[in-house]
């Protein structure tokens, strides 16, 4: 206790002693509040959109999953695996990074691919920071059109040279960094291996340094802008892409028709759309064996993602020409208009 003693005298000269006690704990509380207020006033919150751009198969999805710490984007060896713009949110006490994985840059051959490129253009237009992802051995000249578009955005750019673990030598990595620095002198060049999480901390440090001061855009406990139905459909599509070759991976679309969560199990019904009857037969397989394999593999991954038992029902339907149908593309979430 801290004691404050005041003495007074009455008219008949008797002393009255008044003792005021102040709790040390209360003093400490006031000091803590003062320090906290001072800290908050001096520490700005950073938040922004860090959008990942690049050609197919350079490791954009692997990079985002690594940075976010969750598998939000499906990964296969096939081009055009990523069709949507997928946001992954990383939160700290004084920052929020909203990463965006985007489809690989390509020349569209049908309306689905046109819609995919619209996701890329939207990511360019609203970026606070652009991560231009390339890979070891890829010529800078191939990126000329992307570089021109990025330069017009007038935002900080980080060139991420991925797959340095496959480089022939350290000198080759340095040469690649120097070449990119000459072409984009205002950009920061960072070599990484997204698969092995090499140099990830250096990339995060650079992102935080360039991140603008803003309030948070999403609640601090939110992981992505996408729904659980979306992630389930992507997991199913990933298993199809891994299991089939030729035209089926590029002709298929997955829609979760029903998602019912109970206390101990989640019941999911999904439709797999293809463009031809022959593809339906291949996808289902003899006596349904191929579809059962797809369902089993997808169910295991979905259960790991939702941390709960899952009952998964799959059906295959033919929907001709859906990739060039504005109506169906809008229904499937590709048409942003």
PDB file of C-alpha atoms in Angstrom, residues 97-201:
ATOM      1  CA  UNK A  97      -1.800  -9.459 -45.713  1.00  0.00           C
ATOM      2  CA  UNK A  98      -4.424 -10.475 -48.268  1.00  0.00           C
ATOM      3  CA  UNK A  99      -2.655 -12.681 -50.803  1.00  0.00           C
ATOM      4  CA  UNK A 100      -4.365 -13.489 -54.115  1.00  0.00           C
ATOM      5  CA  UNK A 101      -3.536 -16.551 -56.173  1.00  0.00           C
ATOM      6  CA  UNK A 102      -4.540 -16.062 -59.807  1.00  0.00           C
ATOM      7  CA  UNK A 103      -4.808 -18.177 -62.972  1.00  0.00           C
ATOM      8  CA  UNK A 104      -1.687 -18.468 -65.075  1.00  0.00           C
ATOM      9  CA  UNK A 105      -1.385 -15.847 -67.798  1.00  0.00           C
ATOM     10  CA  UNK A 106      -2.348 -17.256 -71.203  1.00  0.00           C
ATOM     11  CA  UNK A 107      -3.925 -16.367 -74.539  1.00  0.00           C
ATOM     12  CA  UNK A 108      -7.640 -17.279 -74.247  1.00  0.00           C
ATOM     13  CA  UNK A 109      -9.138 -19.817 -76.651  1.00  0.00           C
ATOM     14  CA  UNK A 110     -12.663 -19.852 -75.214  1.00  0.00           C
ATOM     15  CA  UNK A 111     -14.820 -17.836 -72.821  1.00  0.00           C
ATOM     16  CA  UNK A 112     -13.776 -19.763 -69.716  1.00  0.00           C
ATOM     17  CA  UNK A 113     -10.181 -18.723 -70.318  1.00  0.00           C
ATOM     18  CA  UNK A 114     -11.313 -15.154 -71.012  1.00  0.00           C
ATOM     19  CA  UNK A 115     -12.978 -15.138 -67.595  1.00  0.00           C
ATOM     20  CA  UNK A 116      -9.826 -16.544 -66.032  1.00  0.00           C
ATOM     21  CA  UNK A 117      -7.839 -13.666 -67.510  1.00  0.00           C
ATOM     22  CA  UNK A 118     -10.345 -11.204 -66.070  1.00  0.00           C
ATOM     23  CA  UNK A 119      -9.369 -12.491 -62.620  1.00  0.00           C
ATOM     24  CA  UNK A 120      -5.756 -11.712 -63.488  1.00  0.00           C
ATOM     25  CA  UNK A 121      -6.588  -8.194 -64.682  1.00  0.00           C
ATOM     26  CA  UNK A 122      -8.663  -7.469 -61.571  1.00  0.00           C
ATOM     27  CA  UNK A 123      -5.740  -8.606 -59.422  1.00  0.00           C
ATOM     28  CA  UNK A 124      -3.464  -6.205 -61.296  1.00  0.00           C
ATOM     29  CA  UNK A 125      -5.854  -3.292 -60.882  1.00  0.00           C
ATOM     30  CA  UNK A 126      -6.444  -3.539 -57.118  1.00  0.00           C
ATOM     31  CA  UNK A 127      -2.983  -4.650 -55.980  1.00  0.00           C
ATOM     32  CA  UNK A 128      -1.077  -2.812 -53.268  1.00  0.00           C
ATOM     33  CA  UNK A 129       1.917  -5.037 -54.012  1.00  0.00           C
ATOM     34  CA  UNK A 130       2.455  -7.305 -57.026  1.00  0.00           C
ATOM     35  CA  UNK A 131       4.419 -10.531 -56.748  1.00  0.00           C
ATOM     36  CA  UNK A 132       5.556 -11.392 -60.271  1.00  0.00           C
ATOM     37  CA  UNK A 133       6.443 -15.067 -60.037  1.00  0.00           C
ATOM     38  CA  UNK A 134       8.822 -16.620 -62.537  1.00  0.00           C
ATOM     39  CA  UNK A 135      11.142 -19.615 -62.354  1.00  0.00           C
ATOM     40  CA  UNK A 136      14.760 -20.450 -62.945  1.00  0.00           C
ATOM     41  CA  UNK A 137      15.530 -20.804 -66.643  1.00  0.00           C
ATOM     42  CA  UNK A 138      12.479 -18.902 -67.884  1.00  0.00           C
ATOM     43  CA  UNK A 139      13.402 -16.139 -70.326  1.00  0.00           C
ATOM     44  CA  UNK A 140      12.630 -12.588 -69.257  1.00  0.00           C
ATOM     45  CA  UNK A 141      11.492 -11.738 -72.798  1.00  0.00           C
ATOM     46  CA  UNK A 142       8.500 -14.046 -72.376  1.00  0.00           C
ATOM     47  CA  UNK A 143       7.223 -11.740 -69.629  1.00  0.00           C
ATOM     48  CA  UNK A 144       7.333  -8.549 -71.689  1.00  0.00           C
ATOM     49  CA  UNK A 145       3.560  -8.148 -71.987  1.00  0.00           C
ATOM     50  CA  UNK A 146       3.064  -8.815 -68.266  1.00  0.00           C
ATOM     51  CA  UNK A 147       5.862  -6.403 -67.373  1.00  0.00           C
ATOM     52  CA  UNK A 148       4.259  -3.653 -69.457  1.00  0.00           C
ATOM     53  CA  UNK A 149       0.906  -4.144 -67.703  1.00  0.00           C
ATOM     54  CA  UNK A 150       2.506  -4.253 -64.263  1.00  0.00           C
ATOM     55  CA  UNK A 151       4.541  -1.108 -64.894  1.00  0.00           C
ATOM     56  CA  UNK A 152       1.369   0.835 -65.681  1.00  0.00           C
ATOM     57  CA  UNK A 153      -0.094  -0.075 -62.275  1.00  0.00           C
ATOM     58  CA  UNK A 154       2.452   2.095 -60.448  1.00  0.00           C
ATOM     59  CA  UNK A 155       2.616  -0.116 -57.337  1.00  0.00           C
ATOM     60  CA  UNK A 156       5.564  -1.842 -55.623  1.00  0.00           C
ATOM     61  CA  UNK A 157       6.703  -4.991 -57.433  1.00  0.00           C
ATOM     62  CA  UNK A 158       8.600  -7.970 -56.081  1.00  0.00           C
ATOM     63  CA  UNK A 159       9.966 -10.373 -58.690  1.00  0.00           C
ATOM     64  CA  UNK A 160       9.946 -13.827 -57.125  1.00  0.00           C
ATOM     65  CA  UNK A 161      12.311 -16.243 -58.868  1.00  0.00           C
ATOM     66  CA  UNK A 162      10.954 -19.637 -57.867  1.00  0.00           C
ATOM     67  CA  UNK A 163      12.457 -23.140 -58.028  1.00  0.00           C
ATOM     68  CA  UNK A 164      15.996 -22.022 -57.206  1.00  0.00           C
ATOM     69  CA  UNK A 165      16.493 -25.482 -55.707  1.00  0.00           C
ATOM     70  CA  UNK A 166      16.635 -26.712 -59.314  1.00  0.00           C
ATOM     71  CA  UNK A 167      19.346 -24.233 -60.335  1.00  0.00           C
ATOM     72  CA  UNK A 168      22.600 -25.653 -61.683  1.00  0.00           C
ATOM     73  CA  UNK A 169      24.649 -23.412 -59.412  1.00  0.00           C
ATOM     74  CA  UNK A 170      24.541 -20.429 -57.080  1.00  0.00           C
ATOM     75  CA  UNK A 171      26.082 -18.378 -59.875  1.00  0.00           C
ATOM     76  CA  UNK A 172      23.084 -19.166 -62.091  1.00  0.00           C
ATOM     77  CA  UNK A 173      20.748 -17.779 -59.425  1.00  0.00           C
ATOM     78  CA  UNK A 174      22.805 -14.592 -59.113  1.00  0.00           C
ATOM     79  CA  UNK A 175      22.832 -14.178 -62.901  1.00  0.00           C
ATOM     80  CA  UNK A 176      19.050 -14.534 -63.038  1.00  0.00           C
ATOM     81  CA  UNK A 177      18.621 -11.966 -60.260  1.00  0.00           C
ATOM     82  CA  UNK A 178      20.953  -9.520 -62.001  1.00  0.00           C
ATOM     83  CA  UNK A 179      19.148  -9.926 -65.326  1.00  0.00           C
ATOM     84  CA  UNK A 180      15.759  -9.236 -63.742  1.00  0.00           C
ATOM     85  CA  UNK A 181      17.161  -6.247 -61.870  1.00  0.00           C
ATOM     86  CA  UNK A 182      18.350  -4.742 -65.150  1.00  0.00           C
ATOM     87  CA  UNK A 183      14.922  -5.235 -66.738  1.00  0.00           C
ATOM     88  CA  UNK A 184      12.971  -4.022 -63.688  1.00  0.00           C
ATOM     89  CA  UNK A 185      15.303  -1.682 -61.773  1.00  0.00           C
ATOM     90  CA  UNK A 186      12.562  -0.461 -59.415  1.00  0.00           C
ATOM     91  CA  UNK A 187      11.565  -3.966 -58.344  1.00  0.00           C
ATOM     92  CA  UNK A 188      12.937  -6.058 -55.509  1.00  0.00           C
ATOM     93  CA  UNK A 189      14.267  -9.427 -56.716  1.00  0.00           C
ATOM     94  CA  UNK A 190      13.954 -12.367 -54.315  1.00  0.00           C
ATOM     95  CA  UNK A 191      14.923 -15.985 -55.107  1.00  0.00           C
ATOM     96  CA  UNK A 192      12.816 -18.654 -53.396  1.00  0.00           C
ATOM     97  CA  UNK A 193      11.852 -22.287 -53.412  1.00  0.00           C
ATOM     98  CA  UNK A 194       8.142 -22.299 -52.651  1.00  0.00           C
ATOM     99  CA  UNK A 195       8.119 -26.088 -52.400  1.00  0.00           C
ATOM    100  CA  UNK A 196      10.863 -26.158 -49.765  1.00  0.00           C
ATOM    101  CA  UNK A 197       9.944 -22.773 -48.194  1.00  0.00           C
ATOM    102  CA  UNK A 198      13.441 -21.458 -48.885  1.00  0.00           C
ATOM    103  CA  UNK A 199      13.860 -17.687 -48.343  1.00  0.00           C
ATOM    104  CA  UNK A 200      10.202 -17.306 -47.367  1.00  0.00           C
ATOM    105  CA  UNK A 201      11.084 -15.080 -44.399  1.00  0.00           C
TER     106      UNK A 201
END
